[in-house]
PDB file of C-alpha atoms in Angstrom:
ATOM      1  CA  MET A   5    -166.329  -9.912 174.026  1.00 95.00           C
ATOM      2  CA  GLU A   6    -167.012  -8.239 177.368  1.00 98.00           C
ATOM      3  CA  GLN A   7    -164.010  -8.163 179.711  1.00 98.00           C
ATOM      4  CA  ALA A   8    -164.452  -8.379 183.486  1.00 98.00           C
ATOM      5  CA  CYS A   9    -162.280  -9.000 186.523  1.00 97.00           C
ATOM      6  CA  LEU A  10    -163.115 -10.792 189.777  1.00 98.00           C
ATOM      7  CA  THR A  11    -161.859  -9.977 193.256  1.00 97.00           C
ATOM      8  CA  HIS A  12    -162.986 -10.181 196.873  1.00 95.00           C
ATOM      9  CA  LEU A  13    -160.366  -7.625 197.928  1.00 93.00           C
ATOM     10  CA  LEU A  14    -161.285  -4.027 197.192  1.00 90.00           C
ATOM     11  CA  PRO A  15    -158.692  -2.629 194.753  1.00 88.00           C
ATOM     12  CA  ALA A  16    -157.395   0.903 195.111  1.00 87.00           C
ATOM     13  CA  ASP A  17    -157.951   1.354 191.381  1.00 89.00           C
ATOM     14  CA  LEU A  18    -159.738  -0.691 188.763  1.00 93.00           C
ATOM     15  CA  PRO A  19    -157.584  -2.509 186.189  1.00 92.00           C
ATOM     16  CA  ASP A  20    -157.371  -0.886 182.776  1.00 92.00           C
ATOM     17  CA  GLY A  21    -159.535  -2.170 179.959  1.00 93.00           C
ATOM     18  CA  ILE A  22    -162.315  -3.833 181.934  1.00 96.00           C
ATOM     19  CA  ASP A  23    -166.003  -3.462 181.152  1.00 97.00           C
ATOM     20  CA  ARG A  24    -167.306  -4.833 184.459  1.00 98.00           C
ATOM     21  CA  LEU A  25    -166.167  -5.598 188.019  1.00 98.00           C
ATOM     22  CA  TYR A  26    -167.115  -8.815 189.802  1.00 98.00           C
ATOM     23  CA  PHE A  27    -166.855  -8.197 193.543  1.00 98.00           C
ATOM     24  CA  GLY A  28    -167.502 -10.677 196.331  1.00 97.00           C
ATOM     25  CA  ALA A  29    -166.997 -14.317 197.300  1.00 96.00           C
ATOM     26  CA  GLU A  30    -168.207 -17.446 195.520  1.00 97.00           C
ATOM     27  CA  PHE A  31    -167.308 -20.361 197.771  1.00 95.00           C
ATOM     28  CA  CYS A  32    -166.859 -19.239 201.390  1.00 91.00           C
ATOM     29  CA  CYS A  33    -169.485 -17.056 203.021  1.00 91.00           C
ATOM     30  CA  TRP A  34    -167.062 -15.983 205.760  1.00 89.00           C
ATOM     31  CA  ARG A  35    -164.852 -14.314 203.128  1.00 91.00           C
ATOM     32  CA  MET A  36    -167.664 -12.166 201.734  1.00 95.00           C
ATOM     33  CA  PRO A  37    -166.738  -8.454 201.861  1.00 95.00           C
ATOM     34  CA  ASP A  38    -168.647  -6.292 204.316  1.00 95.00           C
ATOM     35  CA  ASP A  39    -171.225  -3.692 203.309  1.00 97.00           C
ATOM     36  CA  ASP A  40    -168.750  -0.820 203.422  1.00 96.00           C
ATOM     37  CA  ALA A  41    -166.411  -2.563 200.971  1.00 96.00           C
ATOM     38  CA  ILE A  42    -169.331  -3.410 198.677  1.00 97.00           C
ATOM     39  CA  LEU A  43    -170.539   0.192 198.648  1.00 97.00           C
ATOM     40  CA  ARG A  44    -167.021   1.423 197.902  1.00 96.00           C
ATOM     41  CA  ALA A  45    -166.773  -1.090 195.045  1.00 97.00           C
ATOM     42  CA  ILE A  46    -170.048   0.263 193.673  1.00 97.00           C
ATOM     43  CA  ASP A  47    -168.647   3.796 193.902  1.00 96.00           C
ATOM     44  CA  LEU A  48    -165.505   2.693 192.040  1.00 96.00           C
ATOM     45  CA  CYS A  49    -167.650   1.286 189.260  1.00 97.00           C
ATOM     46  CA  ARG A  50    -169.854   4.362 189.088  1.00 96.00           C
ATOM     47  CA  GLY A  51    -166.769   6.557 188.824  1.00 94.00           C
ATOM     48  CA  ALA A  52    -165.390   4.408 186.009  1.00 95.00           C
ATOM     49  CA  GLY A  53    -168.742   4.199 184.237  1.00 96.00           C
ATOM     50  CA  ILE A  54    -168.898   0.393 184.346  1.00 97.00           C
ATOM     51  CA  PRO A  55    -171.433  -1.996 185.921  1.00 98.00           C
ATOM     52  CA  LEU A  56    -170.894  -4.218 188.952  1.00 98.00           C
ATOM     53  CA  THR A  57    -171.661  -7.888 189.431  1.00 98.00           C
ATOM     54  CA  LEU A  58    -172.145  -8.505 193.150  1.00 98.00           C
ATOM     55  CA  VAL A  59    -170.840 -12.028 193.757  1.00 98.00           C
ATOM     56  CA  THR A  60    -172.482 -13.957 196.606  1.00 98.00           C
ATOM     57  CA  PRO A  61    -171.355 -17.286 198.076  1.00 96.00           C
ATOM     58  CA  VAL A  62    -172.551 -20.707 199.028  1.00 94.00           C
ATOM     59  CA  PHE A  63    -173.729 -20.237 202.598  1.00 91.00           C
ATOM     60  CA  TYR A  64    -174.612 -21.973 205.858  1.00 85.00           C
ATOM     61  CA  PRO A  65    -178.057 -21.663 207.479  1.00 87.00           C
ATOM     62  CA  ALA A  66    -176.316 -19.621 210.185  1.00 86.00           C
ATOM     63  CA  TRP A  67    -175.383 -17.069 207.494  1.00 91.00           C
ATOM     64  CA  GLN A  68    -178.907 -16.557 206.148  1.00 92.00           C
ATOM     65  CA  LYS A  69    -179.495 -13.272 207.975  1.00 93.00           C
ATOM     66  CA  ARG A  70    -176.377 -11.893 206.315  1.00 96.00           C
ATOM     67  CA  ALA A  71    -177.687 -13.167 202.968  1.00 96.00           C
ATOM     68  CA  GLU A  72    -180.954 -11.326 203.586  1.00 96.00           C
ATOM     69  CA  GLN A  73    -178.991  -8.147 204.357  1.00 96.00           C
ATOM     70  CA  LEU A  74    -177.106  -8.511 201.073  1.00 96.00           C
ATOM     71  CA  VAL A  75    -180.351  -8.851 199.139  1.00 96.00           C
ATOM     72  CA  ARG A  76    -181.606  -5.609 200.698  1.00 96.00           C
ATOM     73  CA  LEU A  77    -178.300  -3.870 199.975  1.00 96.00           C
ATOM     74  CA  ALA A  78    -178.455  -5.033 196.358  1.00 96.00           C
ATOM     75  CA  ALA A  79    -182.052  -3.873 195.968  1.00 95.00           C
ATOM     76  CA  GLU A  80    -181.159  -0.424 197.299  1.00 95.00           C
ATOM     77  CA  ASN A  81    -177.886   0.125 195.444  1.00 96.00           C
ATOM     78  CA  LEU A  82    -177.691  -1.901 192.239  1.00 96.00           C
ATOM     79  CA  ARG A  83    -179.022  -0.295 189.096  1.00 94.00           C
ATOM     80  CA  GLU A  84    -179.594  -1.163 185.454  1.00 94.00           C
ATOM     81  CA  GLY A  85    -176.644  -3.103 184.074  1.00 96.00           C
ATOM     82  CA  ASP A  86    -175.578  -4.388 187.491  1.00 98.00           C
ATOM     83  CA  GLU A  87    -176.044  -8.036 188.436  1.00 98.00           C
ATOM     84  CA  LEU A  88    -176.314 -10.273 191.473  1.00 98.00           C
ATOM     85  CA  LEU A  89    -174.459 -13.559 191.075  1.00 98.00           C
ATOM     86  CA  PHE A  90    -175.731 -16.379 193.278  1.00 97.00           C
ATOM     87  CA  SER A  91    -173.672 -19.444 194.153  1.00 97.00           C
ATOM     88  CA  ASP A  92    -176.434 -20.866 196.338  1.00 95.00           C
ATOM     89  CA  LEU A  93    -180.019 -21.428 195.208  1.00 94.00           C
ATOM     90  CA  GLY A  94    -181.067 -20.121 198.615  1.00 93.00           C
ATOM     91  CA  MET A  95    -179.894 -16.656 197.566  1.00 95.00           C
ATOM     92  CA  ALA A  96    -181.930 -16.825 194.362  1.00 95.00           C
ATOM     93  CA  GLU A  97    -184.959 -17.818 196.428  1.00 94.00           C
ATOM     94  CA  LEU A  98    -184.463 -14.857 198.776  1.00 94.00           C
ATOM     95  CA  VAL A  99    -184.507 -12.522 195.770  1.00 94.00           C
ATOM     96  CA  ARG A 100    -187.534 -14.256 194.253  1.00 90.00           C
ATOM     97  CA  SER A 101    -189.557 -14.333 197.472  1.00 88.00           C
ATOM     98  CA  ALA A 102    -188.889 -10.618 198.023  1.00 84.00           C
ATOM     99  CA  GLY A 103    -190.282  -9.874 194.559  1.00 85.00           C
ATOM    100  CA  LEU A 104    -187.178  -7.926 193.568  1.00 89.00           C
ATOM    101  CA  ASP A 105    -186.297  -7.058 189.991  1.00 87.00           C
ATOM    102  CA  LEU A 106    -182.582  -7.877 190.114  1.00 94.00           C
ATOM    103  CA  ALA A 107    -180.577  -9.258 187.201  1.00 95.00           C
ATOM    104  CA  LEU A 108    -179.565 -12.710 188.445  1.00 97.00           C
ATOM    105  CA  VAL A 109    -176.531 -14.687 187.276  1.00 98.00           C
ATOM    106  CA  CYS A 110    -175.940 -18.340 188.154  1.00 98.00           C
ATOM    107  CA  GLY A 111    -172.475 -18.872 189.640  1.00 97.00           C
ATOM    108  CA  ARG A 112    -170.030 -21.588 188.678  1.00 96.00           C
ATOM    109  CA  ALA A 113    -170.374 -23.308 192.069  1.00 96.00           C
ATOM    110  CA  LEU A 114    -173.730 -24.518 190.699  1.00 95.00           C
ATOM    111  CA  SER A 115    -172.602 -25.315 187.158  1.00 95.00           C
ATOM    112  CA  GLY A 116    -172.105 -29.054 187.724  1.00 94.00           C
ATOM    113  CA  GLN A 117    -169.160 -29.133 185.318  1.00 95.00           C
ATOM    114  CA  LYS A 118    -166.778 -32.106 185.352  1.00 94.00           C
ATOM    115  CA  ARG A 119    -163.566 -30.499 186.489  1.00 90.00           C
ATOM    116  CA  GLY A 120    -160.990 -33.063 187.637  1.00 87.00           C
ATOM    117  CA  PRO A 121    -157.652 -33.002 185.782  1.00 88.00           C
ATOM    118  CA  ARG A 122    -157.558 -36.811 185.528  1.00 89.00           C
ATOM    119  CA  ILE A 123    -160.388 -36.645 182.984  1.00 90.00           C
ATOM    120  CA  LEU A 124    -157.631 -35.998 180.436  1.00 86.00           C
ATOM    121  CA  ASP A 125    -156.214 -39.474 181.132  1.00 86.00           C
ATOM    122  CA  LEU A 126    -159.476 -41.323 180.453  1.00 88.00           C
ATOM    123  CA  GLU A 127    -160.007 -43.248 177.221  1.00 91.00           C
ATOM    124  CA  LEU A 128    -163.322 -41.817 176.061  1.00 90.00           C
ATOM    125  CA  THR A 129    -165.605 -42.191 173.088  1.00 92.00           C
ATOM    126  CA  GLU A 130    -166.741 -38.994 171.396  1.00 90.00           C
ATOM    127  CA  GLN A 131    -170.116 -39.284 173.135  1.00 92.00           C
ATOM    128  CA  GLN A 132    -168.437 -39.698 176.519  1.00 91.00           C
ATOM    129  CA  ARG A 133    -166.141 -36.763 175.788  1.00 90.00           C
ATOM    130  CA  ASP A 134    -169.174 -34.600 175.056  1.00 89.00           C
ATOM    131  CA  TYR A 135    -170.654 -35.608 178.416  1.00 93.00           C
ATOM    132  CA  PHE A 136    -167.525 -34.491 180.284  1.00 94.00           C
ATOM    133  CA  ARG A 137    -167.727 -31.104 178.562  1.00 94.00           C
ATOM    134  CA  MET A 138    -171.236 -30.409 179.860  1.00 94.00           C
ATOM    135  CA  GLY A 139    -172.733 -29.419 183.199  1.00 94.00           C
ATOM    136  CA  THR A 140    -176.001 -29.186 185.080  1.00 93.00           C
ATOM    137  CA  TRP A 141    -177.620 -26.512 182.925  1.00 93.00           C
ATOM    138  CA  TYR A 142    -177.302 -28.522 179.713  1.00 94.00           C
ATOM    139  CA  GLY A 143    -180.216 -30.702 180.824  1.00 92.00           C
ATOM    140  CA  ARG A 144    -183.671 -29.592 179.713  1.00 91.00           C
ATOM    141  CA  THR A 145    -185.247 -29.794 183.178  1.00 93.00           C
ATOM    142  CA  SER A 146    -182.381 -28.007 184.920  1.00 92.00           C
ATOM    143  CA  ALA A 147    -182.299 -25.284 182.286  1.00 93.00           C
ATOM    144  CA  ALA A 148    -186.025 -24.768 182.808  1.00 93.00           C
ATOM    145  CA  VAL A 149    -185.369 -24.074 186.508  1.00 92.00           C
ATOM    146  CA  LEU A 150    -183.037 -21.217 185.610  1.00 94.00           C
ATOM    147  CA  ARG A 151    -185.442 -19.806 183.054  1.00 94.00           C
ATOM    148  CA  GLU A 152    -188.243 -19.918 185.626  1.00 92.00           C
ATOM    149  CA  ILE A 153    -186.302 -17.634 187.971  1.00 91.00           C
ATOM    150  CA  GLY A 154    -185.262 -15.349 185.136  1.00 92.00           C
ATOM    151  CA  VAL A 155    -181.632 -16.394 184.718  1.00 95.00           C
ATOM    152  CA  ALA A 156    -180.109 -16.085 181.257  1.00 94.00           C
ATOM    153  CA  ARG A 157    -176.397 -15.966 182.178  1.00 97.00           C
ATOM    154  CA  VAL A 158    -174.318 -18.769 183.672  1.00 98.00           C
ATOM    155  CA  GLU A 159    -170.719 -18.723 184.874  1.00 98.00           C
ATOM    156  CA  LEU A 160    -168.396 -21.393 183.490  1.00 97.00           C
ATOM    157  CA  ASP A 161    -165.043 -22.853 184.432  1.00 97.00           C
ATOM    158  CA  ASN A 162    -162.464 -23.219 181.681  1.00 97.00           C
ATOM    159  CA  LEU A 163    -162.335 -27.021 181.587  1.00 96.00           C
ATOM    160  CA  LEU A 164    -159.127 -28.733 180.506  1.00 93.00           C
ATOM    161  CA  GLN A 165    -161.127 -31.098 178.271  1.00 94.00           C
ATOM    162  CA  GLY A 166    -163.074 -28.274 176.627  1.00 94.00           C
ATOM    163  CA  ILE A 167    -166.603 -26.919 176.978  1.00 96.00           C
ATOM    164  CA  ALA A 168    -169.763 -27.890 175.115  1.00 96.00           C
ATOM    165  CA  PRO A 169    -171.850 -25.130 173.486  1.00 96.00           C
ATOM    166  CA  LEU A 170    -174.448 -23.751 175.880  1.00 96.00           C
ATOM    167  CA  PRO A 171    -178.138 -24.452 175.269  1.00 94.00           C
ATOM    168  CA  GLU A 172    -180.022 -21.834 173.304  1.00 92.00           C
ATOM    169  CA  GLY A 173    -181.122 -18.866 175.380  1.00 92.00           C
ATOM    170  CA  PHE A 174    -178.136 -18.825 177.740  1.00 96.00           C
ATOM    171  CA  SER A 175    -175.038 -16.642 177.661  1.00 97.00           C
ATOM    172  CA  GLY A 176    -171.840 -17.767 179.343  1.00 98.00           C
ATOM    173  CA  SER A 177    -169.106 -16.020 181.318  1.00 98.00           C
ATOM    174  CA  LEU A 178    -165.791 -17.888 181.167  1.00 98.00           C
ATOM    175  CA  HIS A 179    -163.484 -17.682 184.192  1.00 98.00           C
ATOM    176  CA  LEU A 180    -159.702 -17.439 183.793  1.00 97.00           C
ATOM    177  CA  PRO A 181    -157.251 -18.638 184.902  1.00 97.00           C
ATOM    178  CA  TRP A 182    -158.521 -20.408 188.058  1.00 97.00           C
ATOM    179  CA  ALA A 183    -160.989 -23.229 187.441  1.00 96.00           C
ATOM    180  CA  MET A 184    -162.743 -24.586 190.510  1.00 94.00           C
ATOM    181  CA  VAL A 185    -162.099 -28.309 190.997  1.00 93.00           C
ATOM    182  CA  THR A 186    -163.905 -28.954 194.265  1.00 89.00           C
ATOM    183  CA  SER A 187    -165.213 -27.049 197.259  1.00 89.00           C
ATOM    184  CA  SER A 188    -166.318 -28.164 200.705  1.00 85.00           C
ATOM    185  CA  ARG A 189    -167.908 -26.828 203.847  1.00 77.00           C
ATOM    186  CA  ASN A 190    -165.074 -28.560 205.701  1.00 77.00           C
ATOM    187  CA  CYS A 191    -162.219 -26.091 205.428  1.00 80.00           C
ATOM    188  CA  PRO A 192    -158.667 -27.310 206.173  1.00 75.00           C
ATOM    189  CA  PHE A 193    -157.993 -24.092 208.050  1.00 75.00           C
ATOM    190  CA  ARG A 194    -160.536 -24.665 210.823  1.00 74.00           C
ATOM    191  CA  GLU A 195    -162.909 -27.086 212.554  1.00 72.00           C
ATOM    192  CA  PRO A 196    -165.855 -28.479 210.549  1.00 66.00           C
ATOM    193  CA  ARG A 197    -169.449 -27.264 210.736  1.00 61.00           C
ATOM    194  CA  HIS A 198    -168.495 -23.825 211.960  1.00 65.00           C
ATOM    195  CA  ASP A 199    -171.189 -21.181 212.216  1.00 70.00           C
ATOM    196  CA  ARG A 200    -169.141 -18.046 212.781  1.00 73.00           C
ATOM    197  CA  PRO A 201    -166.375 -16.055 211.046  1.00 75.00           C
ATOM    198  CA  CYS A 202    -162.880 -17.487 211.039  1.00 77.00           C
ATOM    199  CA  THR A 203    -160.414 -16.363 213.703  1.00 69.00           C
ATOM    200  CA  PRO A 204    -157.675 -15.911 212.726  1.00 64.00           C
ATOM    201  CA  ALA A 205    -158.330 -15.067 209.103  1.00 69.00           C
ATOM    202  CA  CYS A 206    -158.009 -17.590 206.291  1.00 77.00           C
ATOM    203  CA  GLY A 207    -154.637 -19.336 205.959  1.00 72.00           C
ATOM    204  CA  ALA A 208    -152.246 -18.925 203.061  1.00 78.00           C
ATOM    205  CA  ALA A 209    -152.929 -20.740 199.794  1.00 80.00           C
ATOM    206  CA  PHE A 210    -150.866 -23.851 199.106  1.00 79.00           C
ATOM    207  CA  THR A 211    -150.188 -26.301 196.271  1.00 80.00           C
ATOM    208  CA  LEU A 212    -151.276 -29.949 196.126  1.00 78.00           C
ATOM    209  CA  GLU A 213    -149.382 -32.406 193.921  1.00 84.00           C
ATOM    210  CA  THR A 214    -149.787 -36.122 193.244  1.00 82.00           C
ATOM    211  CA  PRO A 215    -148.146 -38.668 190.904  1.00 86.00           C
ATOM    212  CA  GLN A 216    -151.643 -39.420 189.576  1.00 84.00           C
ATOM    213  CA  THR A 217    -151.701 -36.223 187.501  1.00 84.00           C
ATOM    214  CA  ARG A 218    -149.238 -33.673 186.183  1.00 86.00           C
ATOM    215  CA  THR A 219    -151.691 -30.872 186.919  1.00 88.00           C
ATOM    216  CA  PRO A 220    -151.140 -29.307 190.356  1.00 90.00           C
ATOM    217  CA  LEU A 221    -154.075 -28.144 192.441  1.00 87.00           C
ATOM    218  CA  TYR A 222    -154.136 -24.931 194.432  1.00 90.00           C
ATOM    219  CA  GLN A 223    -155.970 -24.786 197.760  1.00 89.00           C
ATOM    220  CA  ALA A 224    -157.373 -21.418 198.824  1.00 86.00           C
ATOM    221  CA  GLY A 225    -159.686 -21.538 201.818  1.00 85.00           C
ATOM    222  CA  ASN A 226    -162.298 -24.265 201.374  1.00 87.00           C
ATOM    223  CA  THR A 227    -161.807 -24.618 197.604  1.00 92.00           C
ATOM    224  CA  GLN A 228    -159.305 -26.266 195.267  1.00 90.00           C
ATOM    225  CA  PHE A 229    -158.476 -24.853 191.843  1.00 94.00           C
ATOM    226  CA  LEU A 230    -156.453 -25.726 188.792  1.00 93.00           C
ATOM    227  CA  ARG A 231    -154.915 -23.193 186.465  1.00 95.00           C
ATOM    228  CA  ASN A 232    -155.897 -23.080 182.797  1.00 96.00           C
ATOM    229  CA  ASP A 233    -154.837 -20.029 180.800  1.00 94.00           C
ATOM    230  CA  ARG A 234    -155.751 -21.451 177.406  1.00 94.00           C
ATOM    231  CA  MET A 235    -158.799 -19.874 175.820  1.00 95.00           C
ATOM    232  CA  PRO A 236    -161.217 -22.016 173.793  1.00 95.00           C
ATOM    233  CA  ASP A 237    -160.691 -21.636 170.053  1.00 92.00           C
ATOM    234  CA  ASP A 238    -164.166 -20.197 169.441  1.00 95.00           C
ATOM    235  CA  PRO A 239    -165.712 -18.916 172.690  1.00 96.00           C
ATOM    236  CA  ALA A 240    -168.507 -17.099 170.867  1.00 96.00           C
ATOM    237  CA  GLY A 241    -169.488 -20.360 169.192  1.00 96.00           C
ATOM    238  CA  LEU A 242    -169.906 -21.881 172.668  1.00 96.00           C
ATOM    239  CA  GLY A 243    -172.282 -19.126 173.765  1.00 97.00           C
ATOM    240  CA  ILE A 244    -169.578 -17.297 175.738  1.00 98.00           C
ATOM    241  CA  ASP A 245    -169.673 -13.513 175.446  1.00 98.00           C
ATOM    242  CA  ARG A 246    -167.832 -12.476 178.617  1.00 98.00           C
ATOM    243  CA  ILE A 247    -164.374 -13.265 180.009  1.00 98.00           C
ATOM    244  CA  VAL A 248    -163.875 -12.964 183.777  1.00 98.00           C
ATOM    245  CA  ARG A 249    -160.220 -12.728 184.788  1.00 97.00           C
ATOM    246  CA  HIS A 250    -159.194 -13.307 188.388  1.00 97.00           C
ATOM    247  CA  LEU A 251    -156.923 -10.849 190.155  1.00 93.00           C
ATOM    248  CA  HIS A 252    -155.931 -13.655 192.580  1.00 91.00           C
ATOM    249  CA  LEU A 253    -157.193 -17.044 193.744  1.00 91.00           C
ATOM    250  CA  PRO A 254    -160.946 -16.580 194.255  1.00 94.00           C
ATOM    251  CA  ALA A 255    -162.626 -16.749 197.654  1.00 92.00           C
TER     252      ALA A 255
END
């Protein structure tokens, strides 16, 4: 089982025992590291002899030029074994339209998994339970879209209700411990529909609690998470061959 860690903050040293570094932002384009930090992360990985997965976010139209710059940076600096993770189909299209041979990974922002903690309180049949363990890429048509753009790896949240085995031909990366619950372009730390970096920087994370569920949510930037440290009993049987551990709440 490959072991990776995810961060958007450049570490001074890589954690021990990892086989891969995920570096970048998934959910907020304004929290994406700059080119200098990305290049230093690549250097860290080269020095440690491990590959890098460059993580790219959901983005606004106003951020597209930056997305295009990232595609060029990836084309010039990523090598065999490295990956580009897209959280926005627009990023995958930029890579495709440029005719670049980059290893693409589909991020969990696009997974379509059913993530809410109150699912545990529902009275479900076995068929309904199976439905709540699936996501977008379990459908034949949706899976064909990924195959068409050359994607064979998908990122998965560690659902409280469990995960269904992935369709044949896909490998999964399971994220721990922070499972995305919901994300929005309307960030609580600033005005909606913004088209420029945040000033001041992103506010501190905070906890959300409600009598409707015993599971607290954690708000970081524009995204809410729940914590689930419990590994599935048989991740390999689900098509999962990589564990991605978070150094902090993801961006």
